Amino acid sequence: MYAAIKRLLVGRPIATSEGEHRRLSKPVALATFSADAISSTAYATEEILFVIAVGTTTSLTAGLSELVPISIVVGCLIAIVVASYRQTIFAYPNGGGSYLVSRDNLGRYPSLVAGASLLVDYILTVAVSISAGVAAIVSLPAFRGLSEHRVGVGLALILLITVANLRGLKESGFVFAFPTYTYIVSLALLIVYGLGKEYFFGTPARVPPPSPAEFDGMLTGGSIGLFLLLRGFSSGAVALTGIEAIADGVPAFKKPEAKNAAATLTAMGCILATLFVGVSVLAHHLHPYPSEHETVISQMGQAVYGGGPLYVILQFATAAVLTLAANTAYADFPRLSSIIARDGFLPRQFMNQGDRLVFSNGVVFLAIAAGALLMAFGGVTTALIPLYAVGVFTSFTLSQLGMVKRHLNLKEPGWRKGITINSAGATATGVVLLIVAITKFTKGAWLPIVVIPLIILLFTAIRRHYDRVSTALVFDPSLARPQPINHTVIVLVGRIHVGVLKALAYARSLHPQHLVALYVTYEEDDREEMERQWREFKIDVPLEIKYSRYRELVAPVVEYIDEVDARWGDDTVTVVIPEFVVGKWWENILHNQSALFLKGKLLFRTGTVVTSVPYHIDAENPPPAPPRRNVPRPSATQQAPPPAATPSVPEAPAPETPPAPDPPPAPPAGSPPPAP
């Protein structure tokens, strides 16, 4: 059943040799790796307005004059970071991004900081993207009733994207390409048409002001100071999230990988900066207001289009791209976690590729973590945004510092230009990191500042475990020759059945120095019955019976093994467990699985080997053959088959001749002769 469901959801397995054909072209890669960055244009402007227009000024429109300058600064920052990551792509064409750059140039702990920051960033990417997508969906009049079920809708969308990614990176890229490009075109059309109505058609549009009750108590008055400007800038800087995704996933591109990845990164940067600044300029003219009930994009779409098909397309495209922006994290989180696991800082399971050449364990873990985060914050985008930017800009800064050191060490052709670009990137992202950490510390930015060091502690603990295991498994050549061991085999028996006899036969084949059968009893009558059966079956293996005072099985078995160890020193104990296997999965529910618990306990006992001898119920006892059907008699035109040979009936044995009676005894001497 599990295999059938897996094939239905995931699809047929893909051979390793087909991996080369699963790589992405530039158009598909742009949709796969850039959805996160491009989708941020749907909420980054709104996040700026939440800071500079709500709760800080005397009116909702008073902060709009600062919106465009902040957006232009963010646009310049996008250009700097894109130029910096182009350097990273050509220097590290095998992917890994900030983690590998920091590991090779800054050392272990800076690389762990970068890796932890990116992993946190990807988890937040899924949570923020899904919550923003749900917000766009409930902004539509037909779906506003779902606003009470944000978390449930978000979890359903996470499940949908998880299944799509388990089917393969190429498949998910094809599925998500259409919504991404539809959003780019529809948002660009909104900007061009909205500004055209303002400047060329003489029919400026405006968003109707909200009712005073909606913002009662939120407008506190006062002017916008430097601190609030910086805080608004830090909110808008979330537009940079996702830029590093292409540098992390270079091996997913078709050859030449680095060249195609760099071209895709440049295209993504241009689209992102243009749309973000364009949305902010349009918002400056239309005067939208931030609200948890309707997004800024929805308000501007209503104002420009007045409803209608173009508005509906814009909203559905926005909801789709915001939801599918999580796909960027699904593309990069499993790949990055596999690289970190290869270095021994995450469980080795993250290195395993599934049936579809996807790091499926990373995909599933990402879905679970993002779903938990979504439930914890109620699916509200604004509550998640302050957690978002710290990890992003930490990894940005470390990556650029690592590239600066690399240029200084290698001094390859063009290294001075590279140092200039990466130094500017490190400085800019470092400043933004400080601004985000300071201005949003009390709003939730403290959480990643605390969580990232905890993740680093987890990394080091995992690596310490793997180092300890590697040290314990090292041996010198003198240990290669096996030493003789004193082998004791204990066969656990319940009632005597065919499976027990098979287990005893297997135990004899091991030729141990000591062979015993162990029976755990709860009552004295049970002991006597077992001893009687053992004698009746004439089993030549010594039977030892252990009494369990508290009706347990595992504890008496472990106690007996301890006694055996004390009886025969320097030995290896093999515990043989007869275990019958039923044919249907649900039939296991009808049995107590005591063998499973016993194996789990003995696994951690030194010098003990556990062997199960399965007895397959259905295979060993096939069902009876169905009765033969009556064969119709042949017609006269058909040749009758030759008659079957009549089985010979053995002759009845001849009756035995009764034995002759014994002759009469001879008469005593002197007696008359018998009468004739």
XYZ file of C-alpha atoms in Angstrom:
676
model
C 0.000 0.000 0.000
C 2.824 2.397 0.894
C 4.584 1.662 -2.403
C 1.396 2.232 -4.398
C 0.696 5.588 -2.715
C 4.316 6.660 -3.192
C 4.240 5.832 -6.913
C 0.952 7.718 -7.277
C 2.232 10.886 -5.589
C 5.919 10.891 -6.503
C 6.057 8.966 -9.781
C 8.366 6.303 -11.131
C 11.996 6.179 -9.952
C 14.615 7.975 -12.028
C 17.969 6.324 -12.693
C 21.123 8.134 -11.605
C 22.335 8.119 -15.209
C 19.398 10.367 -16.153
C 20.543 13.165 -13.831
C 22.190 15.112 -16.642
C 18.869 15.340 -18.482
C 17.075 16.684 -15.395
C 18.958 19.988 -15.392
C 17.172 23.306 -15.897
C 17.228 25.733 -18.799
C 17.497 29.448 -18.048
C 13.762 30.249 -18.432
C 12.731 27.371 -16.155
C 15.553 28.140 -13.690
C 14.439 31.779 -13.499
C 10.984 30.642 -12.401
C 12.408 28.022 -10.016
C 15.123 30.034 -8.260
C 13.778 33.591 -8.613
C 10.183 33.169 -7.494
C 11.128 34.078 -3.910
C 12.941 37.286 -4.832
C 10.439 38.438 -7.462
C 7.432 37.647 -5.281
C 8.766 39.943 -2.549
C 7.641 42.870 -4.705
C 4.095 41.934 -3.681
C 4.655 42.689 0.004
C 7.934 44.647 0.436
C 6.294 48.002 -0.345
C 3.453 47.159 2.029
C 5.944 46.377 4.801
C 7.543 49.809 4.363
C 4.109 51.432 4.621
C 3.331 49.502 7.791
C 6.265 51.336 9.411
C 6.238 54.832 7.947
C 2.474 55.320 7.388
C 0.780 53.511 10.284
C 1.254 54.275 13.938
C 3.881 56.975 13.361
C 2.265 59.948 11.614
C -0.863 62.057 11.740
C -2.345 60.583 8.536
C -1.995 57.452 6.463
C -0.625 59.369 3.469
C 1.960 61.412 5.347
C 4.652 58.755 5.023
C 4.237 58.238 1.271
C 6.766 60.963 0.467
C 9.519 58.788 1.961
C 8.461 55.628 0.124
C 10.155 56.267 -3.238
C 13.565 57.330 -1.819
C 13.655 54.233 0.398
C 12.761 52.051 -2.603
C 15.516 53.562 -4.740
C 18.082 52.832 -2.012
C 16.828 49.253 -1.841
C 17.070 49.031 -5.646
C 20.713 50.142 -5.522
C 21.365 47.541 -2.844
C 19.864 44.877 -5.105
C 22.288 45.855 -7.875
C 25.287 45.632 -5.523
C 24.321 42.215 -4.158
C 23.622 40.804 -7.643
C 27.029 41.981 -8.877
C 28.667 40.426 -5.810
C 26.976 37.066 -6.241
C 27.996 36.916 -9.890
C 31.559 36.775 -8.561
C 30.549 33.919 -6.243
C 28.944 31.908 -9.066
C 32.102 31.881 -11.192
C 34.351 31.209 -8.187
C 32.194 28.321 -6.889
C 30.428 26.666 -9.846
C 29.569 23.610 -7.719
C 27.080 25.605 -5.654
C 26.927 26.032 -1.916
C 26.886 29.825 -1.936
C 27.665 31.564 1.326
C 28.382 28.349 3.208
C 31.155 27.128 0.907
C 32.631 30.604 0.450
C 32.809 31.109 4.207
C 34.146 27.591 4.827
C 36.986 27.892 2.341
C 38.032 31.446 3.210
C 36.867 32.349 6.723
C 36.986 29.043 8.599
C 34.631 26.605 10.288
C 32.558 28.807 12.587
C 31.865 31.624 10.091
C 30.720 28.951 7.636
C 28.431 27.439 10.285
C 26.960 30.885 10.940
C 26.340 31.292 7.201
C 24.877 27.797 6.894
C 22.579 28.201 9.896
C 21.466 31.630 8.652
C 20.598 30.270 5.235
C 18.705 27.277 6.616
C 16.671 29.576 8.883
C 16.136 31.916 5.935
C 14.784 29.122 3.739
C 12.374 27.929 6.429
C 11.147 31.500 6.878
C 10.889 31.870 3.102
C 8.330 29.090 2.970
C 6.368 30.433 5.945
C 6.383 34.059 4.728
C 5.610 33.171 1.110
C 2.709 30.925 2.045
C 1.251 33.433 4.520
C 1.537 36.242 1.938
C -0.070 34.004 -0.689
C -2.970 33.265 1.626
C -3.319 37.017 2.302
C -3.601 37.631 -1.458
C -6.214 34.884 -1.768
C -8.409 36.197 1.058
C -8.161 39.716 -0.426
C -10.407 38.538 -3.258
C -14.054 39.257 -2.399
C -15.068 35.682 -3.211
C -12.579 34.223 -0.716
C -12.686 36.673 2.187
C -14.586 34.119 4.229
C -11.357 32.094 4.384
C -9.602 34.764 6.441
C -10.599 32.870 9.584
C -8.825 29.772 8.246
C -5.468 31.241 7.190
C -3.410 28.560 8.887
C -5.397 25.652 7.449
C -5.198 27.041 3.907
C -1.474 27.665 4.362
C -0.796 24.113 5.539
C -2.697 22.731 2.553
C -0.560 24.825 0.197
C 2.646 23.632 1.899
C 1.529 20.035 1.385
C 0.810 20.705 -2.291
C 4.237 22.262 -2.947
C 5.986 19.509 -0.991
C 4.437 16.781 -3.155
C 5.314 18.714 -6.324
C 8.968 18.992 -5.243
C 9.185 15.339 -4.258
C 8.385 14.586 -7.903
C 11.558 16.372 -9.003
C 13.114 19.811 -9.461
C 12.491 19.903 -13.206
C 8.832 18.965 -12.852
C 8.187 21.597 -10.191
C 10.000 24.190 -12.331
C 7.739 23.523 -15.305
C 4.627 23.666 -13.109
C 5.640 26.951 -11.474
C 6.988 28.745 -14.566
C 3.592 29.846 -15.880
C 2.371 31.533 -12.633
C 5.731 33.293 -12.206
C 5.778 34.799 -15.680
C 2.079 35.620 -15.459
C 2.764 37.607 -12.291
C 5.695 39.474 -13.859
C 3.604 40.496 -16.874
C 0.470 41.395 -14.889
C 2.358 43.468 -12.308
C 4.336 45.263 -15.018
C 1.052 46.012 -16.811
C -0.439 47.407 -13.578
C 2.536 49.741 -13.124
C 2.595 50.932 -16.753
C -1.174 51.354 -17.028
C -1.521 52.979 -13.608
C 1.249 55.500 -14.218
C -0.047 56.057 -17.770
C -3.445 57.043 -16.426
C -1.677 59.440 -14.048
C 0.644 61.141 -16.538
C -0.725 60.579 -20.055
C -4.481 59.993 -19.894
C -5.276 62.628 -17.280
C -7.477 60.272 -15.245
C -5.516 59.680 -12.044
C -6.725 56.830 -9.857
C -6.825 56.885 -6.078
C -7.421 54.240 -3.455
C -10.466 55.167 -1.338
C -9.359 56.074 2.196
C -10.186 53.555 4.925
C -12.751 54.146 7.584
C -11.374 55.843 10.745
C -12.549 52.920 12.858
C -10.196 50.554 11.055
C -7.124 52.448 12.264
C -8.484 53.764 15.532
C -5.621 54.225 17.968
C -2.898 53.320 15.461
C -2.033 56.834 14.263
C -0.060 58.341 17.111
C 1.078 61.531 15.416
C 4.524 63.042 15.132
C 7.075 63.271 12.326
C 9.171 60.508 10.847
C 12.618 60.456 12.438
C 15.824 58.741 11.386
C 15.080 55.638 13.432
C 11.712 55.114 11.716
C 13.253 55.723 8.296
C 15.870 53.079 9.003
C 13.227 50.727 10.281
C 11.162 51.272 7.150
C 14.248 50.648 5.037
C 14.929 47.399 6.902
C 11.345 46.288 6.166
C 11.770 47.020 2.472
C 15.098 45.201 2.407
C 13.208 41.914 2.484
C 13.047 42.415 -1.284
C 16.611 41.030 -1.367
C 15.618 37.661 0.042
C 16.189 34.892 -2.420
C 18.977 36.545 -4.395
C 21.506 33.978 -3.114
C 19.352 31.051 -4.293
C 20.883 30.938 -7.771
C 24.428 30.894 -6.354
C 23.441 27.991 -4.100
C 21.948 25.954 -6.935
C 24.438 26.361 -9.797
C 24.756 22.556 -10.405
C 21.049 22.434 -11.310
C 21.643 24.481 -14.500
C 22.413 23.081 -17.918
C 25.976 23.365 -19.145
C 27.805 25.726 -19.026
C 26.434 25.939 -15.498
C 28.215 29.057 -14.221
C 27.536 31.115 -17.333
C 23.838 30.212 -17.411
C 23.468 30.821 -13.681
C 25.130 34.259 -13.900
C 22.887 35.275 -16.805
C 19.792 34.130 -14.890
C 20.917 36.056 -11.802
C 21.353 39.245 -13.821
C 17.897 38.880 -15.390
C 16.359 38.262 -11.980
C 18.059 41.349 -10.495
C 16.799 43.591 -13.282
C 13.221 42.306 -12.999
C 13.256 42.556 -9.207
C 14.611 46.114 -8.998
C 12.332 47.399 -11.771
C 9.151 45.922 -10.325
C 9.951 46.926 -6.734
C 10.701 50.570 -7.546
C 7.750 50.666 -9.967
C 5.302 49.409 -7.321
C 6.586 52.005 -4.849
C 6.223 54.842 -7.378
C 2.680 53.715 -8.198
C 1.832 53.504 -4.486
C 3.133 57.060 -4.044
C 0.469 58.231 -6.512
C -2.436 55.957 -5.575
C -2.167 56.376 -1.767
C -2.919 52.800 -0.677
C -2.953 51.948 3.014
C -1.498 48.859 4.704
C -4.094 46.480 6.091
C -4.316 42.886 7.239
C -7.665 42.578 5.446
C -6.607 43.586 1.919
C -3.145 43.826 0.403
C -1.679 46.983 -1.123
C -1.445 45.268 -4.525
C -5.154 44.425 -4.360
C -6.068 48.023 -3.479
C -4.031 49.425 -6.366
C -5.462 46.846 -8.759
C -8.990 47.856 -7.790
C -8.127 51.535 -8.234
C -6.449 51.115 -11.640
C -8.688 48.486 -13.228
C -11.891 49.097 -11.292
C -12.266 45.376 -10.841
C -12.806 43.252 -13.922
C -10.779 40.445 -15.530
C -7.373 42.150 -15.325
C -7.786 42.652 -11.577
C -8.790 39.017 -11.077
C -5.810 37.821 -13.143
C -3.482 40.087 -11.133
C -4.771 38.748 -7.827
C -4.632 35.115 -8.827
C -1.143 35.588 -10.283
C -0.025 37.345 -7.084
C -1.443 34.608 -4.889
C 0.147 31.954 -7.097
C 3.615 33.498 -7.210
C 3.605 34.220 -3.479
C 2.645 30.634 -2.787
C 5.079 29.219 -5.283
C 7.873 31.480 -4.038
C 8.312 28.813 -1.420
C 9.605 26.648 -4.257
C 12.891 28.595 -4.173
C 13.473 27.339 -0.651
C 12.454 23.826 -1.682
C 15.045 23.966 -4.459
C 17.902 25.197 -2.237
C 17.284 24.009 1.333
C 17.674 20.279 0.514
C 20.793 20.930 -1.595
C 22.453 23.108 1.057
C 21.565 20.693 3.861
C 23.129 17.851 1.850
C 26.390 19.834 1.565
C 26.411 20.581 5.295
C 25.611 16.915 6.027
C 28.524 15.843 3.813
C 30.770 17.899 6.099
C 29.344 16.049 9.103
C 27.315 18.880 10.668
C 23.859 17.479 9.871
C 22.525 13.912 9.955
C 23.745 11.817 7.046
C 20.153 11.186 5.944
C 20.124 14.661 4.375
C 22.712 13.420 1.860
C 20.404 10.739 0.441
C 18.670 11.319 -2.868
C 15.210 9.849 -3.290
C 13.630 8.006 -6.199
C 13.325 11.213 -8.232
C 16.932 12.419 -7.720
C 15.715 14.882 -5.061
C 17.105 15.213 -1.539
C 13.708 14.117 -0.268
C 14.586 14.086 3.459
C 15.453 17.771 3.238
C 12.194 18.490 1.410
C 10.105 16.771 4.082
C 11.993 18.419 6.967
C 11.546 21.863 5.388
C 7.799 21.300 5.054
C 7.442 20.248 8.700
C 9.514 23.167 10.039
C 7.728 25.777 7.909
C 4.321 24.368 8.820
C 5.147 24.570 12.533
C 6.296 28.188 12.118
C 3.149 29.081 10.208
C 0.963 27.699 13.002
C 3.028 29.409 15.709
C 2.525 32.879 14.161
C -1.050 32.416 13.002
C -0.217 32.795 9.310
C 0.240 36.593 9.561
C 2.936 37.891 7.183
C 3.754 41.020 9.182
C 4.467 38.929 12.288
C 6.964 36.796 10.332
C 8.803 39.542 8.411
C 10.953 40.773 11.374
C 12.366 37.245 11.685
C 13.207 37.166 8.032
C 15.959 39.637 7.208
C 18.551 38.838 9.910
C 19.557 35.475 8.487
C 19.507 36.772 4.916
C 21.904 39.649 5.481
C 24.143 37.615 7.778
C 24.789 35.145 4.965
C 25.169 37.993 2.449
C 27.827 39.706 4.561
C 29.837 36.566 5.293
C 29.763 35.545 1.637
C 31.123 38.880 0.450
C 33.822 38.967 3.159
C 34.857 35.469 2.110
C 35.116 36.555 -1.521
C 37.270 39.547 -0.542
C 39.695 37.246 1.266
C 39.712 34.842 -1.685
C 40.641 37.629 -4.095
C 43.462 38.716 -1.770
C 44.819 35.165 -1.478
C 44.606 34.053 -5.122
C 44.976 37.361 -6.987
C 43.448 35.924 -10.145
C 42.951 38.087 -13.261
C 40.562 40.942 -12.425
C 40.991 40.483 -8.674
C 41.084 44.233 -7.978
C 37.698 44.703 -9.634
C 36.387 41.721 -7.681
C 37.619 43.149 -4.389
C 35.903 46.446 -5.145
C 32.570 44.790 -5.910
C 32.639 42.360 -2.999
C 33.882 44.991 -0.531
C 30.997 47.252 -1.493
C 28.614 44.312 -1.117
C 29.990 43.317 2.291
C 29.805 46.893 3.552
C 26.264 47.474 2.298
C 24.822 44.204 3.570
C 26.696 44.547 6.882
C 25.164 47.969 7.456
C 21.707 46.648 6.604
C 22.233 43.739 9.002
C 22.981 46.147 11.843
C 19.980 48.298 10.948
C 17.642 45.282 10.889
C 19.023 43.859 14.138
C 18.739 47.177 15.992
C 15.473 48.569 14.636
C 13.540 45.296 14.729
C 15.083 43.625 17.743
C 11.983 44.074 19.908
C 9.666 43.190 16.986
C 11.009 39.663 16.668
C 14.492 40.033 15.195
C 15.861 38.730 18.509
C 14.540 35.263 17.664
C 16.957 34.406 14.822
C 19.768 36.094 16.770
C 19.141 33.500 19.492
C 18.188 30.572 17.241
C 21.230 30.736 14.934
C 23.762 30.192 17.778
C 21.631 27.286 19.027
C 21.721 25.730 15.564
C 25.504 26.130 15.518
C 25.695 24.285 18.836
C 23.602 21.523 17.268
C 25.962 21.443 14.262
C 29.017 21.027 16.474
C 27.344 18.336 18.591
C 26.494 16.326 15.466
C 30.038 16.695 14.121
C 31.478 15.664 17.497
C 29.371 12.491 17.377
C 30.541 11.601 13.875
C 34.171 12.260 14.826
C 33.802 10.003 17.864
C 32.273 7.227 15.748
C 35.047 7.525 13.151
C 37.711 7.333 15.850
C 36.082 4.273 17.397
C 36.005 2.459 14.034
C 39.687 3.009 13.237
C 41.840 -0.152 13.623
C 45.425 -1.153 12.967
C 46.386 -4.073 10.663
C 47.045 -6.394 13.609
C 43.311 -6.386 14.363
C 42.430 -7.603 10.873
C 43.041 -11.259 11.860
C 39.935 -12.453 13.726
C 40.444 -13.757 17.230
C 38.559 -16.876 18.379
C 35.523 -16.141 20.489
C 33.521 -18.147 22.973
C 30.124 -18.354 21.280
C 26.930 -18.870 23.255
C 23.561 -19.128 21.521
C 20.279 -18.626 23.369
C 17.069 -19.573 21.560
C 13.978 -17.880 22.974
C 10.926 -20.128 22.948
C 7.287 -19.601 23.743
C 4.980 -22.444 23.025
C 6.475 -25.128 20.823
C 5.584 -24.687 17.156
C 7.151 -25.070 13.709
C 8.874 -21.704 13.911
C 10.620 -22.698 17.151
C 11.881 -25.937 15.592
C 13.290 -23.952 12.628
C 15.032 -21.558 15.010
C 16.573 -24.471 16.950
C 17.819 -26.024 13.707
C 19.355 -22.697 12.683
C 21.019 -22.325 16.078
C 22.600 -25.798 15.763
C 24.022 -24.834 12.358
C 26.061 -22.089 14.042
C 28.015 -24.758 15.980
C 28.280 -22.700 19.168
C 30.266 -23.751 22.190
C 27.105 -23.427 24.284
C 23.505 -23.780 23.111
C 20.480 -23.375 25.372
C 16.779 -22.653 24.970
C 15.190 -20.078 27.265
C 11.556 -19.994 28.286
C 10.082 -17.183 30.408
C 7.178 -18.280 32.570
C 4.739 -16.406 34.757
C 3.199 -19.382 36.635
C 4.412 -22.685 38.085
C 1.820 -24.743 36.177
C 3.091 -23.233 32.962
C 6.625 -24.364 33.834
C 5.550 -27.974 34.339
C 3.588 -28.031 31.086
C 6.540 -26.664 29.113
C 8.943 -29.214 30.609
C 6.478 -32.015 29.756
C 6.203 -30.873 26.133
C 9.990 -30.532 25.850
C 10.395 -34.169 26.953
C 7.542 -35.321 24.721
C 9.085 -33.784 21.597
C 12.490 -35.187 22.611
C 14.302 -31.911 21.826
C 18.001 -32.374 22.499
C 18.700 -28.717 23.383
C 18.897 -27.950 27.123
C 15.878 -25.980 28.292
C 16.233 -23.313 30.962
C 13.182 -21.642 32.444
C 13.227 -18.150 33.901
C 10.437 -17.051 36.224
C 9.110 -13.482 35.752
C 7.705 -12.043 38.943
C 6.081 -9.036 37.256
C 4.898 -10.758 34.045
C 7.569 -9.072 31.924
C 9.499 -10.557 29.017
C 12.364 -8.190 28.259
C 13.757 -7.759 31.778
C 14.034 -11.533 32.576
C 15.750 -12.166 29.216
C 18.330 -9.436 29.866
C 18.855 -10.765 33.392
C 19.460 -14.269 32.059
C 21.974 -12.989 29.491
C 23.844 -11.293 32.332
C 23.937 -14.652 34.150
C 25.298 -16.352 31.024
C 28.014 -13.724 30.731
C 29.004 -14.404 34.307
C 28.930 -18.172 33.716
C 31.034 -18.192 30.521
C 33.418 -15.252 30.377
C 34.800 -13.564 27.268
C 31.934 -14.756 25.103
C 29.629 -13.379 22.439
C 25.968 -14.108 23.057
C 23.679 -14.618 20.084
C 19.990 -14.418 20.912
C 17.893 -16.258 18.319
C 14.258 -15.130 18.188
C 11.692 -17.249 16.317
C 9.382 -14.734 14.654
C 6.388 -15.582 12.490
C 5.524 -13.172 9.672
C 1.922 -12.629 8.666
C 0.852 -11.968 5.103
C -1.204 -8.772 5.494
C 0.112 -5.542 7.009
C -2.988 -5.044 9.140
C -2.619 -8.495 10.693
C 0.407 -7.205 12.622
C -2.010 -5.210 14.771
C -3.357 -8.479 16.136
C 0.010 -9.484 17.638
C 1.901 -7.952 20.527
C 5.237 -7.380 18.697
C 7.243 -8.543 21.719
C 10.129 -9.563 19.438
C 10.408 -5.979 18.182
C 10.679 -4.536 21.696
C 13.185 -7.201 22.699
C 15.415 -6.483 19.702
C 15.273 -2.776 20.444
C 16.435 -3.396 24.010
C 19.234 -5.851 23.176
C 20.598 -3.618 20.417
C 22.256 -1.420 23.041
C 23.806 -4.320 24.997
C 27.530 -4.845 24.442
C 28.622 -8.234 23.135
C 25.126 -9.326 22.152
C 23.954 -10.331 18.664
C 20.246 -10.589 17.893
C 19.045 -12.812 15.056
C 15.448 -13.245 13.925
C 14.451 -16.504 12.263
C 11.279 -15.662 10.340
C 8.532 -18.151 9.734
C 6.248 -16.878 6.955
C 2.756 -18.048 7.726
C 1.287 -17.727 4.223
C 4.395 -18.954 2.372
C 4.880 -21.984 4.596
C 1.166 -22.829 4.630
C -0.276 -22.099 1.171
C -4.063 -22.172 0.876
C -5.579 -25.366 -0.518
C -5.930 -25.607 -4.287
C -9.420 -24.763 -5.580
C -11.560 -27.746 -6.640
C -11.410 -28.811 -10.286
C -14.241 -27.612 -12.447
C -16.395 -30.144 -14.310
C -15.098 -30.571 -17.853
C -17.923 -30.648 -20.443
C -18.309 -33.914 -22.346
C -17.034 -33.739 -25.926
C -19.560 -33.795 -28.762
C -19.781 -36.608 -31.260
C -17.654 -34.721 -33.773
C -14.877 -34.237 -31.287
C -12.337 -36.930 -30.738
C -12.599 -38.225 -27.256
C -9.398 -38.102 -25.308
C -7.751 -41.371 -24.564
C -9.034 -42.942 -21.372
C -6.953 -42.243 -18.355
C -5.035 -45.142 -16.979
C -6.912 -46.833 -14.229
C -4.837 -46.799 -11.121
C -3.935 -50.246 -9.968
C -5.653 -51.309 -6.802
C -3.443 -53.344 -4.547
C -4.706 -56.849 -3.868
C -6.144 -57.470 -0.496
C -3.774 -59.482 1.606
C -4.655 -63.172 2.036
C -6.170 -63.965 5.391
C -3.654 -65.283 7.757
C -3.800 -69.056 8.595
C -4.498 -69.434 12.258
C -1.602 -71.032 14.057
C -1.845 -74.788 14.763
C -2.713 -75.617 18.337
C -0.009 -76.930 20.527
C 0.151 -80.799 20.628
C -1.362 -82.369 23.739
C 1.040 -83.362 26.422
C 2.328 -86.963 26.438
C 0.434 -89.304 28.819
C 2.257 -90.360 31.869
C 4.009 -93.708 31.894
C 1.874 -96.711 32.649
C -1.431 -95.195 31.593
C -3.704 -96.973 29.086
C -3.504 -95.841 25.469
C -6.082 -93.329 24.253
C -9.213 -94.601 22.592
C -9.231 -94.377 18.803
